[in-house]
Amino acid sequence: MELNKAVSNIISNHNVECVGLFGSRARGDYLDSSDYDIFIIANISMEEELEIEAELEQLLDNNIDLINLKEDMDRILLKNIVNEGIVLYDKNNAFEKIYNFIEKFFIENNDFLKLRERDLLD
């Protein structure tokens, strides 16, 4: 099944605000054997996240790495996903809200992050 049809299936069966693609398939440097790195934005249980991941694996006949984007997750990972991600479905500007949150975080903490990076490199 193609990715867009799999996403349609997920959004019709689950309360998901946003679905997107990141990683090698989003960048276009994937191999046929590459998994799908998919992000969602949803206020759901871990059990439902695992259900979605299993459904996508079955629909796409491939391994899936599913990440539910939240403001309290690792900021570097969140920034990387937001910067390279391709939004496939977005309800109520959920992606824009996460994007604005992480951009604001990095602007407000720029000096600290530069010092931390310098300390790590020394």
mmCIF file with all atom_site columns, C-alpha atoms in Angstrom:
data_model
loop_
_atom_site.group_PDB
_atom_site.id
_atom_site.type_symbol
_atom_site.label_atom_id
_atom_site.label_alt_id
_atom_site.label_comp_id
_atom_site.label_asym_id
_atom_site.label_entity_id
_atom_site.label_seq_id
_atom_site.pdbx_PDB_ins_code
_atom_site.Cartn_x
_atom_site.Cartn_y
_atom_site.Cartn_z
_atom_site.occupancy
_atom_site.B_iso_or_equiv
_atom_site.pdbx_formal_charge
_atom_site.auth_seq_id
_atom_site.auth_comp_id
_atom_site.auth_asym_id
_atom_site.auth_atom_id
_atom_site.pdbx_PDB_model_num
ATOM 1   C CA . MET A 1 1   ? 0.000  0.000  0.000  1.00 0.00 ? 1   MET A CA 1
ATOM 2   C CA . GLU A 1 2   ? 1.278  3.477  -0.720 1.00 0.00 ? 2   GLU A CA 1
ATOM 3   C CA . LEU A 1 3   ? 2.137  5.808  2.161  1.00 0.00 ? 3   LEU A CA 1
ATOM 4   C CA . ASN A 1 4   ? -0.716 8.298  1.635  1.00 0.00 ? 4   ASN A CA 1
ATOM 5   C CA . LYS A 1 5   ? -3.325 5.514  1.738  1.00 0.00 ? 5   LYS A CA 1
ATOM 6   C CA . ALA A 1 6   ? -1.760 4.112  4.918  1.00 0.00 ? 6   ALA A CA 1
ATOM 7   C CA . VAL A 1 7   ? -1.872 7.578  6.505  1.00 0.00 ? 7   VAL A CA 1
ATOM 8   C CA . SER A 1 8   ? -5.548 7.962  5.514  1.00 0.00 ? 8   SER A CA 1
ATOM 9   C CA . ASN A 1 9   ? -6.277 4.646  7.176  1.00 0.00 ? 9   ASN A CA 1
ATOM 10  C CA . ILE A 1 10  ? -4.533 5.745  10.390 1.00 0.00 ? 10  ILE A CA 1
ATOM 11  C CA . ILE A 1 11  ? -6.253 9.130  10.635 1.00 0.00 ? 11  ILE A CA 1
ATOM 12  C CA . SER A 1 12  ? -9.663 7.581  10.073 1.00 0.00 ? 12  SER A CA 1
ATOM 13  C CA . ASN A 1 13  ? -9.123 5.034  12.872 1.00 0.00 ? 13  ASN A CA 1
ATOM 14  C CA . HIS A 1 14  ? -7.208 7.099  15.457 1.00 0.00 ? 14  HIS A CA 1
ATOM 15  C CA . ASN A 1 15  ? -7.394 10.564 17.010 1.00 0.00 ? 15  ASN A CA 1
ATOM 16  C CA . VAL A 1 16  ? -4.219 11.883 15.376 1.00 0.00 ? 16  VAL A CA 1
ATOM 17  C CA . GLU A 1 17  ? -3.686 15.600 14.740 1.00 0.00 ? 17  GLU A CA 1
ATOM 18  C CA . CYS A 1 18  ? -0.654 15.329 12.485 1.00 0.00 ? 18  CYS A CA 1
ATOM 19  C CA . VAL A 1 19  ? 1.290  12.674 10.562 1.00 0.00 ? 19  VAL A CA 1
ATOM 20  C CA . GLY A 1 20  ? 4.587  13.157 8.787  1.00 0.00 ? 20  GLY A CA 1
ATOM 21  C CA . LEU A 1 21  ? 7.674  11.515 7.403  1.00 0.00 ? 21  LEU A CA 1
ATOM 22  C CA . PHE A 1 22  ? 11.279 12.144 8.426  1.00 0.00 ? 22  PHE A CA 1
ATOM 23  C CA . GLY A 1 23  ? 14.622 10.405 8.057  1.00 0.00 ? 23  GLY A CA 1
ATOM 24  C CA . SER A 1 24  ? 16.062 8.902  4.900  1.00 0.00 ? 24  SER A CA 1
ATOM 25  C CA . ARG A 1 25  ? 12.716 8.579  3.108  1.00 0.00 ? 25  ARG A CA 1
ATOM 26  C CA . ALA A 1 26  ? 11.977 12.274 3.706  1.00 0.00 ? 26  ALA A CA 1
ATOM 27  C CA . ARG A 1 27  ? 15.465 13.266 2.549  1.00 0.00 ? 27  ARG A CA 1
ATOM 28  C CA . GLY A 1 28  ? 15.285 10.983 -0.491 1.00 0.00 ? 28  GLY A CA 1
ATOM 29  C CA . ASP A 1 29  ? 18.485 9.080  0.338  1.00 0.00 ? 29  ASP A CA 1
ATOM 30  C CA . TYR A 1 30  ? 16.831 5.802  1.314  1.00 0.00 ? 30  TYR A CA 1
ATOM 31  C CA . LEU A 1 31  ? 17.359 2.254  0.107  1.00 0.00 ? 31  LEU A CA 1
ATOM 32  C CA . ASP A 1 32  ? 14.520 -0.102 -0.802 1.00 0.00 ? 32  ASP A CA 1
ATOM 33  C CA . SER A 1 33  ? 15.225 -1.876 2.500  1.00 0.00 ? 33  SER A CA 1
ATOM 34  C CA . SER A 1 34  ? 15.036 1.349  4.553  1.00 0.00 ? 34  SER A CA 1
ATOM 35  C CA . ASP A 1 35  ? 12.378 1.599  7.235  1.00 0.00 ? 35  ASP A CA 1
ATOM 36  C CA . TYR A 1 36  ? 9.843  4.404  7.453  1.00 0.00 ? 36  TYR A CA 1
ATOM 37  C CA . ASP A 1 37  ? 10.477 7.071  10.095 1.00 0.00 ? 37  ASP A CA 1
ATOM 38  C CA . ILE A 1 38  ? 7.055  8.502  10.841 1.00 0.00 ? 38  ILE A CA 1
ATOM 39  C CA . PHE A 1 39  ? 6.045  11.164 13.320 1.00 0.00 ? 39  PHE A CA 1
ATOM 40  C CA . ILE A 1 40  ? 2.619  11.818 14.706 1.00 0.00 ? 40  ILE A CA 1
ATOM 41  C CA . ILE A 1 41  ? 1.188  14.458 16.989 1.00 0.00 ? 41  ILE A CA 1
ATOM 42  C CA . ALA A 1 42  ? -1.510 12.898 19.126 1.00 0.00 ? 42  ALA A CA 1
ATOM 43  C CA . ASN A 1 43  ? -2.732 12.901 22.691 1.00 0.00 ? 43  ASN A CA 1
ATOM 44  C CA . ILE A 1 44  ? -2.967 9.114  22.944 1.00 0.00 ? 44  ILE A CA 1
ATOM 45  C CA . SER A 1 45  ? -1.677 6.328  25.148 1.00 0.00 ? 45  SER A CA 1
ATOM 46  C CA . MET A 1 46  ? 1.561  4.450  24.534 1.00 0.00 ? 46  MET A CA 1
ATOM 47  C CA . GLU A 1 47  ? -0.590 1.399  23.814 1.00 0.00 ? 47  GLU A CA 1
ATOM 48  C CA . GLU A 1 48  ? -2.368 3.223  20.991 1.00 0.00 ? 48  GLU A CA 1
ATOM 49  C CA . GLU A 1 49  ? 0.973  4.467  19.632 1.00 0.00 ? 49  GLU A CA 1
ATOM 50  C CA . LEU A 1 50  ? 2.117  0.840  19.450 1.00 0.00 ? 50  LEU A CA 1
ATOM 51  C CA . GLU A 1 51  ? -1.145 -0.095 17.702 1.00 0.00 ? 51  GLU A CA 1
ATOM 52  C CA . ILE A 1 52  ? -0.573 2.625  15.101 1.00 0.00 ? 52  ILE A CA 1
ATOM 53  C CA . GLU A 1 53  ? 3.010  1.481  14.565 1.00 0.00 ? 53  GLU A CA 1
ATOM 54  C CA . ALA A 1 54  ? 1.863  -2.137 14.090 1.00 0.00 ? 54  ALA A CA 1
ATOM 55  C CA . GLU A 1 55  ? -0.910 -1.073 11.689 1.00 0.00 ? 55  GLU A CA 1
ATOM 56  C CA . LEU A 1 56  ? 1.528  0.968  9.609  1.00 0.00 ? 56  LEU A CA 1
ATOM 57  C CA . GLU A 1 57  ? 4.003  -1.927 9.503  1.00 0.00 ? 57  GLU A CA 1
ATOM 58  C CA . GLN A 1 58  ? 1.255  -4.195 8.209  1.00 0.00 ? 58  GLN A CA 1
ATOM 59  C CA . LEU A 1 59  ? -0.107 -1.652 5.709  1.00 0.00 ? 59  LEU A CA 1
ATOM 60  C CA . LEU A 1 60  ? 3.314  -0.702 4.323  1.00 0.00 ? 60  LEU A CA 1
ATOM 61  C CA . ASP A 1 61  ? 4.885  -4.153 4.694  1.00 0.00 ? 61  ASP A CA 1
ATOM 62  C CA . ASN A 1 62  ? 7.968  -2.534 6.203  1.00 0.00 ? 62  ASN A CA 1
ATOM 63  C CA . ASN A 1 63  ? 9.532  -1.642 9.545  1.00 0.00 ? 63  ASN A CA 1
ATOM 64  C CA . ILE A 1 64  ? 8.266  1.580  11.106 1.00 0.00 ? 64  ILE A CA 1
ATOM 65  C CA . ASP A 1 65  ? 9.903  3.878  13.641 1.00 0.00 ? 65  ASP A CA 1
ATOM 66  C CA . LEU A 1 66  ? 7.036  5.934  15.053 1.00 0.00 ? 66  LEU A CA 1
ATOM 67  C CA . ILE A 1 67  ? 7.618  9.004  17.221 1.00 0.00 ? 67  ILE A CA 1
ATOM 68  C CA . ASN A 1 68  ? 4.877  11.036 18.864 1.00 0.00 ? 68  ASN A CA 1
ATOM 69  C CA . LEU A 1 69  ? 6.130  14.630 18.901 1.00 0.00 ? 69  LEU A CA 1
ATOM 70  C CA . LYS A 1 70  ? 5.716  16.325 22.263 1.00 0.00 ? 70  LYS A CA 1
ATOM 71  C CA . GLU A 1 71  ? 7.135  19.499 23.754 1.00 0.00 ? 71  GLU A CA 1
ATOM 72  C CA . ASP A 1 72  ? 8.784  17.583 26.607 1.00 0.00 ? 72  ASP A CA 1
ATOM 73  C CA . MET A 1 73  ? 10.846 15.284 24.390 1.00 0.00 ? 73  MET A CA 1
ATOM 74  C CA . ASP A 1 74  ? 14.555 15.714 23.616 1.00 0.00 ? 74  ASP A CA 1
ATOM 75  C CA . ARG A 1 75  ? 14.871 19.173 22.051 1.00 0.00 ? 75  ARG A CA 1
ATOM 76  C CA . ILE A 1 76  ? 17.668 18.263 19.607 1.00 0.00 ? 76  ILE A CA 1
ATOM 77  C CA . LEU A 1 77  ? 15.724 15.266 18.288 1.00 0.00 ? 77  LEU A CA 1
ATOM 78  C CA . LEU A 1 78  ? 12.557 17.350 18.057 1.00 0.00 ? 78  LEU A CA 1
ATOM 79  C CA . LYS A 1 79  ? 14.380 20.103 16.131 1.00 0.00 ? 79  LYS A CA 1
ATOM 80  C CA . ASN A 1 80  ? 15.890 17.586 13.699 1.00 0.00 ? 80  ASN A CA 1
ATOM 81  C CA . ILE A 1 81  ? 12.525 15.966 13.016 1.00 0.00 ? 81  ILE A CA 1
ATOM 82  C CA . VAL A 1 82  ? 10.766 19.319 12.609 1.00 0.00 ? 82  VAL A CA 1
ATOM 83  C CA . ASN A 1 83  ? 13.461 20.644 10.263 1.00 0.00 ? 83  ASN A CA 1
ATOM 84  C CA . GLU A 1 84  ? 13.565 17.654 7.924  1.00 0.00 ? 84  GLU A CA 1
ATOM 85  C CA . GLY A 1 85  ? 10.015 16.390 8.307  1.00 0.00 ? 85  GLY A CA 1
ATOM 86  C CA . ILE A 1 86  ? 7.453  16.288 5.544  1.00 0.00 ? 86  ILE A CA 1
ATOM 87  C CA . VAL A 1 87  ? 3.914  16.807 6.802  1.00 0.00 ? 87  VAL A CA 1
ATOM 88  C CA . LEU A 1 88  ? 1.427  14.371 5.263  1.00 0.00 ? 88  LEU A CA 1
ATOM 89  C CA . TYR A 1 89  ? -1.620 15.330 7.342  1.00 0.00 ? 89  TYR A CA 1
ATOM 90  C CA . ASP A 1 90  ? -2.176 18.229 9.733  1.00 0.00 ? 90  ASP A CA 1
ATOM 91  C CA . LYS A 1 91  ? -5.327 19.161 11.604 1.00 0.00 ? 91  LYS A CA 1
ATOM 92  C CA . ASN A 1 92  ? -5.597 22.472 13.459 1.00 0.00 ? 92  ASN A CA 1
ATOM 93  C CA . ASN A 1 93  ? -2.012 23.530 12.654 1.00 0.00 ? 93  ASN A CA 1
ATOM 94  C CA . ALA A 1 94  ? -0.564 21.011 15.128 1.00 0.00 ? 94  ALA A CA 1
ATOM 95  C CA . PHE A 1 95  ? 2.764  20.868 13.285 1.00 0.00 ? 95  PHE A CA 1
ATOM 96  C CA . GLU A 1 96  ? 3.085  24.652 13.168 1.00 0.00 ? 96  GLU A CA 1
ATOM 97  C CA . LYS A 1 97  ? 2.579  24.810 16.944 1.00 0.00 ? 97  LYS A CA 1
ATOM 98  C CA . ILE A 1 98  ? 5.387  22.303 17.577 1.00 0.00 ? 98  ILE A CA 1
ATOM 99  C CA . TYR A 1 99  ? 7.589  24.059 15.003 1.00 0.00 ? 99  TYR A CA 1
ATOM 100 C CA . ASN A 1 100 ? 7.053  27.455 16.650 1.00 0.00 ? 100 ASN A CA 1
ATOM 101 C CA . PHE A 1 101 ? 7.698  25.978 20.101 1.00 0.00 ? 101 PHE A CA 1
ATOM 102 C CA . ILE A 1 102 ? 11.057 24.454 19.147 1.00 0.00 ? 102 ILE A CA 1
ATOM 103 C CA . GLU A 1 103 ? 12.199 27.507 17.167 1.00 0.00 ? 103 GLU A CA 1
ATOM 104 C CA . LYS A 1 104 ? 11.382 29.762 20.128 1.00 0.00 ? 104 LYS A CA 1
ATOM 105 C CA . PHE A 1 105 ? 13.241 27.404 22.477 1.00 0.00 ? 105 PHE A CA 1
ATOM 106 C CA . PHE A 1 106 ? 16.419 27.530 20.376 1.00 0.00 ? 106 PHE A CA 1
ATOM 107 C CA . ILE A 1 107 ? 16.247 31.310 19.929 1.00 0.00 ? 107 ILE A CA 1
ATOM 108 C CA . GLU A 1 108 ? 15.761 31.898 23.660 1.00 0.00 ? 108 GLU A CA 1
ATOM 109 C CA . ASN A 1 109 ? 18.527 29.459 24.624 1.00 0.00 ? 109 ASN A CA 1
ATOM 110 C CA . ASN A 1 110 ? 20.998 30.198 21.829 1.00 0.00 ? 110 ASN A CA 1
ATOM 111 C CA . ASP A 1 111 ? 23.763 31.566 24.085 1.00 0.00 ? 111 ASP A CA 1
ATOM 112 C CA . PHE A 1 112 ? 23.533 28.642 26.494 1.00 0.00 ? 112 PHE A CA 1
ATOM 113 C CA . LEU A 1 113 ? 23.498 26.115 23.656 1.00 0.00 ? 113 LEU A CA 1
ATOM 114 C CA . LYS A 1 114 ? 26.607 27.660 22.077 1.00 0.00 ? 114 LYS A CA 1
ATOM 115 C CA . LEU A 1 115 ? 28.448 27.442 25.413 1.00 0.00 ? 115 LEU A CA 1
ATOM 116 C CA . ARG A 1 116 ? 27.362 23.852 25.883 1.00 0.00 ? 116 ARG A CA 1
ATOM 117 C CA . GLU A 1 117 ? 28.460 22.929 22.362 1.00 0.00 ? 117 GLU A CA 1
ATOM 118 C CA . ARG A 1 118 ? 31.841 24.582 22.958 1.00 0.00 ? 118 ARG A CA 1
ATOM 119 C CA . ASP A 1 119 ? 32.256 22.672 26.239 1.00 0.00 ? 119 ASP A CA 1
ATOM 120 C CA . LEU A 1 120 ? 31.443 19.396 24.513 1.00 0.00 ? 120 LEU A CA 1
ATOM 121 C CA . LEU A 1 121 ? 33.993 20.058 21.769 1.00 0.00 ? 121 LEU A CA 1
ATOM 122 C CA . ASP A 1 122 ? 36.784 21.001 24.199 1.00 0.00 ? 122 ASP A CA 1
#
